[in-house]
PDB file of C-alpha atoms in Angstrom:
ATOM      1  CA  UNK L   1     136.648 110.252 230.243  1.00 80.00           C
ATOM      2  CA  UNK L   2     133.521 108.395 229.204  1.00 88.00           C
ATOM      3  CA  UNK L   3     135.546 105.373 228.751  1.00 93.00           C
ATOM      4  CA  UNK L   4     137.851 105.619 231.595  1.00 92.00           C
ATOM      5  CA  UNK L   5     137.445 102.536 234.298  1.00 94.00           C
ATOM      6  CA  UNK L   6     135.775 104.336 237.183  1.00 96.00           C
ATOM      7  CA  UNK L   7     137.957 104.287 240.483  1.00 97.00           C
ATOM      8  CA  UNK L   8     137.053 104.331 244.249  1.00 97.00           C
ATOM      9  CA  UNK L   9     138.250 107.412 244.502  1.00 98.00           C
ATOM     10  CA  UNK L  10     136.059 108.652 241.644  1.00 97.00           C
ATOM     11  CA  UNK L  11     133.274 107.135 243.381  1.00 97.00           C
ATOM     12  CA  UNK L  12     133.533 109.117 246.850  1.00 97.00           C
ATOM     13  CA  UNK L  13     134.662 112.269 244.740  1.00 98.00           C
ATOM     14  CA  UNK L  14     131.427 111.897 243.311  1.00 97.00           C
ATOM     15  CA  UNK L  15     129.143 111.375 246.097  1.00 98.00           C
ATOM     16  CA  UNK L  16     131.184 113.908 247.957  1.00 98.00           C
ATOM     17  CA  UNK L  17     130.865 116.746 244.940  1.00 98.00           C
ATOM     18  CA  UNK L  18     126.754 115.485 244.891  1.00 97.00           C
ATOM     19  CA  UNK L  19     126.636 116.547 248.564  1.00 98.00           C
ATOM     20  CA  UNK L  20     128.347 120.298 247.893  1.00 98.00           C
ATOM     21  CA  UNK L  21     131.714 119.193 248.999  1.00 97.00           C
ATOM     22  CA  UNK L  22     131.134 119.409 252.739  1.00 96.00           C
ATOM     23  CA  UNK L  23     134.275 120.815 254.629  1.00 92.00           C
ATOM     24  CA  UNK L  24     135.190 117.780 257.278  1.00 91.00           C
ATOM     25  CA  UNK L  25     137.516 117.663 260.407  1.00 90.00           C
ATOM     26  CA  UNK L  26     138.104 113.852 260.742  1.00 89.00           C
ATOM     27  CA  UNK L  27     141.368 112.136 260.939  1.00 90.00           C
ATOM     28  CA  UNK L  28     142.029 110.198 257.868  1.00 88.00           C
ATOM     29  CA  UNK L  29     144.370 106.836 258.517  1.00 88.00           C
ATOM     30  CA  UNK L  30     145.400 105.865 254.790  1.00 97.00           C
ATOM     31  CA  UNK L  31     148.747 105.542 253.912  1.00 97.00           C
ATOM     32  CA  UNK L  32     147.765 105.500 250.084  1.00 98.00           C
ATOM     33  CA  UNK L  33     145.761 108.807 250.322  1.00 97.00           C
ATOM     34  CA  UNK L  34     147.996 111.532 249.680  1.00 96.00           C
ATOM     35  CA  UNK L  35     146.367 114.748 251.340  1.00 94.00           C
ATOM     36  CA  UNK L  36     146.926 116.712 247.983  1.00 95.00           C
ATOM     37  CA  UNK L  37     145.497 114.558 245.691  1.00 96.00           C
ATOM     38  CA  UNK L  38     142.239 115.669 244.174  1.00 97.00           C
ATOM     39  CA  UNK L  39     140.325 112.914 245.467  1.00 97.00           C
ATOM     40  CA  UNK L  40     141.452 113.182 249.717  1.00 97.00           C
ATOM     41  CA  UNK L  41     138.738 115.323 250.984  1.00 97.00           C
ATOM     42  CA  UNK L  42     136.302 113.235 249.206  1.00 98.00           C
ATOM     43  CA  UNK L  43     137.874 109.947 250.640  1.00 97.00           C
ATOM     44  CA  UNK L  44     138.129 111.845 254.586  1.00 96.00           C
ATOM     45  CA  UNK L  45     134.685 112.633 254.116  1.00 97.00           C
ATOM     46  CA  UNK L  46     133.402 109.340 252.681  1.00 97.00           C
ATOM     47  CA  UNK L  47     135.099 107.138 255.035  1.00 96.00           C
ATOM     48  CA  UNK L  48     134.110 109.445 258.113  1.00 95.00           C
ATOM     49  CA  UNK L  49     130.747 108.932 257.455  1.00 96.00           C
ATOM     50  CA  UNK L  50     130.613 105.575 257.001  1.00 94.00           C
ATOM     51  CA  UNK L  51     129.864 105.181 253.325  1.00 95.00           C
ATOM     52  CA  UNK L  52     133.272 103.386 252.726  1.00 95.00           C
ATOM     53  CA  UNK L  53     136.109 101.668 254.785  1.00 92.00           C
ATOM     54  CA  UNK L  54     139.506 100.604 253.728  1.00 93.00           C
ATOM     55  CA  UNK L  55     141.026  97.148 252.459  1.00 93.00           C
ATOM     56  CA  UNK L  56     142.959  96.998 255.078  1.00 93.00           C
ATOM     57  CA  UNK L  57     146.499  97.407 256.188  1.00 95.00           C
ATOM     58  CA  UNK L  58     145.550 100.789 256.607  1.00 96.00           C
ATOM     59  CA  UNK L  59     145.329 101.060 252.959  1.00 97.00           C
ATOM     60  CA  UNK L  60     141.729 102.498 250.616  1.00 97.00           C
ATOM     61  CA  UNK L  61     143.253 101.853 246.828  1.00 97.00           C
ATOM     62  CA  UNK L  62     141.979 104.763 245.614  1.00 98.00           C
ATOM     63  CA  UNK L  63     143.125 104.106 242.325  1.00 97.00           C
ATOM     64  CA  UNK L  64     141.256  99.914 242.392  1.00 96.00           C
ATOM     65  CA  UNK L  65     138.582  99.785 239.566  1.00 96.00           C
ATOM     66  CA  UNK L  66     135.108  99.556 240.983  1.00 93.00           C
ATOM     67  CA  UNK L  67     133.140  95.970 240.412  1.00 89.00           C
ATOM     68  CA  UNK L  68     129.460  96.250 240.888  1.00 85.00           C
ATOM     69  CA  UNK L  69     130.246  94.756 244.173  1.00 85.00           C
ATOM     70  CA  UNK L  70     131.880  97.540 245.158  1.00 89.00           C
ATOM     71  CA  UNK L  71     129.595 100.037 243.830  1.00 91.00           C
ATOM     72  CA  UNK L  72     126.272  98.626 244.921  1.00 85.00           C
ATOM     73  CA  UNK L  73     128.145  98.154 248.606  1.00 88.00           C
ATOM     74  CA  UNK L  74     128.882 101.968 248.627  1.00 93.00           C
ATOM     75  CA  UNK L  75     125.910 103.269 247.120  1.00 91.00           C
ATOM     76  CA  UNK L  76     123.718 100.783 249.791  1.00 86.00           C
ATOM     77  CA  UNK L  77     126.148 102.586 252.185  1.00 90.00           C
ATOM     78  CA  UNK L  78     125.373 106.072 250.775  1.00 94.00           C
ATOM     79  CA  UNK L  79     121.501 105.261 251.132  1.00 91.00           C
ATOM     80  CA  UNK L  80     121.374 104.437 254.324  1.00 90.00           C
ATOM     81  CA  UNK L  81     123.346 107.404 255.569  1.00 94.00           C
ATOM     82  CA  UNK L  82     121.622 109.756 253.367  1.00 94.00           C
ATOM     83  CA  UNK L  83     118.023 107.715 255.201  1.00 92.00           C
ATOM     84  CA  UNK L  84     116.689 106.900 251.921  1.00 88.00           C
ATOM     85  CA  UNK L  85     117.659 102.875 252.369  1.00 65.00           C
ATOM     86  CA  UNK L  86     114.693 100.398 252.139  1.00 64.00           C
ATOM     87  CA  UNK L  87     114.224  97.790 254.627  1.00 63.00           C
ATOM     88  CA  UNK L  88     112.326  95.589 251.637  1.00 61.00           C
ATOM     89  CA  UNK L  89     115.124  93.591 249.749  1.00 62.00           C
ATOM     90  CA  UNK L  90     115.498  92.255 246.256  1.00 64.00           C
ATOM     91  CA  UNK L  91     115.522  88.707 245.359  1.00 66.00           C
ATOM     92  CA  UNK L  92     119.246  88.771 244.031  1.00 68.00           C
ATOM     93  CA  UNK L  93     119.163  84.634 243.020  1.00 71.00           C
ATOM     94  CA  UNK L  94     119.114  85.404 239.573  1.00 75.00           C
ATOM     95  CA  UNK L  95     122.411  86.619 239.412  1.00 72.00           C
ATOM     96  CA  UNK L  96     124.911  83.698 238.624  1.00 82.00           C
ATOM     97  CA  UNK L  97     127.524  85.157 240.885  1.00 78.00           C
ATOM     98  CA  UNK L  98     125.472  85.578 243.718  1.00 74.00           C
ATOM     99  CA  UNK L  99     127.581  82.629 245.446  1.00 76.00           C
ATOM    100  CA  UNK L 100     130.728  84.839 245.016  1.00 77.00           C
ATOM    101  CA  UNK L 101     129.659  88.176 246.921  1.00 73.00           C
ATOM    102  CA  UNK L 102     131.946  89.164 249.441  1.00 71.00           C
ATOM    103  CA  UNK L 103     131.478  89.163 253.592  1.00 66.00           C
ATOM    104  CA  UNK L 104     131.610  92.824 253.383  1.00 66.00           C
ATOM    105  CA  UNK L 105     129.072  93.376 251.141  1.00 65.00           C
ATOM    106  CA  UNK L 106     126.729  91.204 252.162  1.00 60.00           C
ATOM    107  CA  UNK L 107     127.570  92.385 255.934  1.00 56.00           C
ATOM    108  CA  UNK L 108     124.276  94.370 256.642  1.00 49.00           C
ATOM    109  CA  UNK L 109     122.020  92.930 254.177  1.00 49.00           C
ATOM    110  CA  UNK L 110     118.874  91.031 254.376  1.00 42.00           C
ATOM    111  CA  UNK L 111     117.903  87.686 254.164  1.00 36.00           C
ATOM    112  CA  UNK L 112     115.366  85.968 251.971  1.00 39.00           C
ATOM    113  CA  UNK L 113     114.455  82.451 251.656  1.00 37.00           C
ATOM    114  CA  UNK L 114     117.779  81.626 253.374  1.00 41.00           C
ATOM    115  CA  UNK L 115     120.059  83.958 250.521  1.00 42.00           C
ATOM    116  CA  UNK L 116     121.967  86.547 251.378  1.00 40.00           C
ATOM    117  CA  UNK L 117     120.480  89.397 249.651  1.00 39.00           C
TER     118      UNK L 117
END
């Protein structure tokens, strides 16, 4: 589905899939994550690691189009876990909605000149 909108749960399946589909034992707490759909393992093992939390309520929206907020959040996330994250950052100032980026994906980020990068 080349032009399908890609999904959060299409991202984790992903990641999971690029990681051999690792069997996991961790609790999963989202209501919206049926444990048959073909995305749950992928969202267990994703959120168990760290590399993505809910939107709260106890909710994930599996089925919420990714933004490249979202993205570059979990694949910062992904980094990191996997130990390949940088500690140099990237001057992001050039991007007009830079004044618009979320608390949680800036959480964790560095600073630069006094801009949340």
């Amino acid at each position: 589905s080349p032009d399908a909108v890609t999904t959060r749960g299409m991202i984790v399946t992903i990641l999971w899939r690029l990681e051999r589909a690792p069997v996991i034992d961790y609790l999963m707490n989202f209501e919206d994550v049926d444990a048959s759909s073909w995305y749950a393992e992928a969202v267990r093992w994703a959120a168990g690691e760290g590399i993505v939390e809910g939107i709260g309520d106890g909710l994930f929206a599996p089925d919420d189009p990714m933004t490249r907020e979202k993205m570059a959040t979990i694949l910062h996330r992904y980094t990191q876990w996997k130990g390949y994250a940088s500690s140099s950052a990237a001057d992001l100032s050039g991007y007009d909605d830079m004044s618009q980026i979320s608390g949680y994906a800036s959480a964790g980020y560095c600073f630069r000149r006094g801009k949340v990068l």
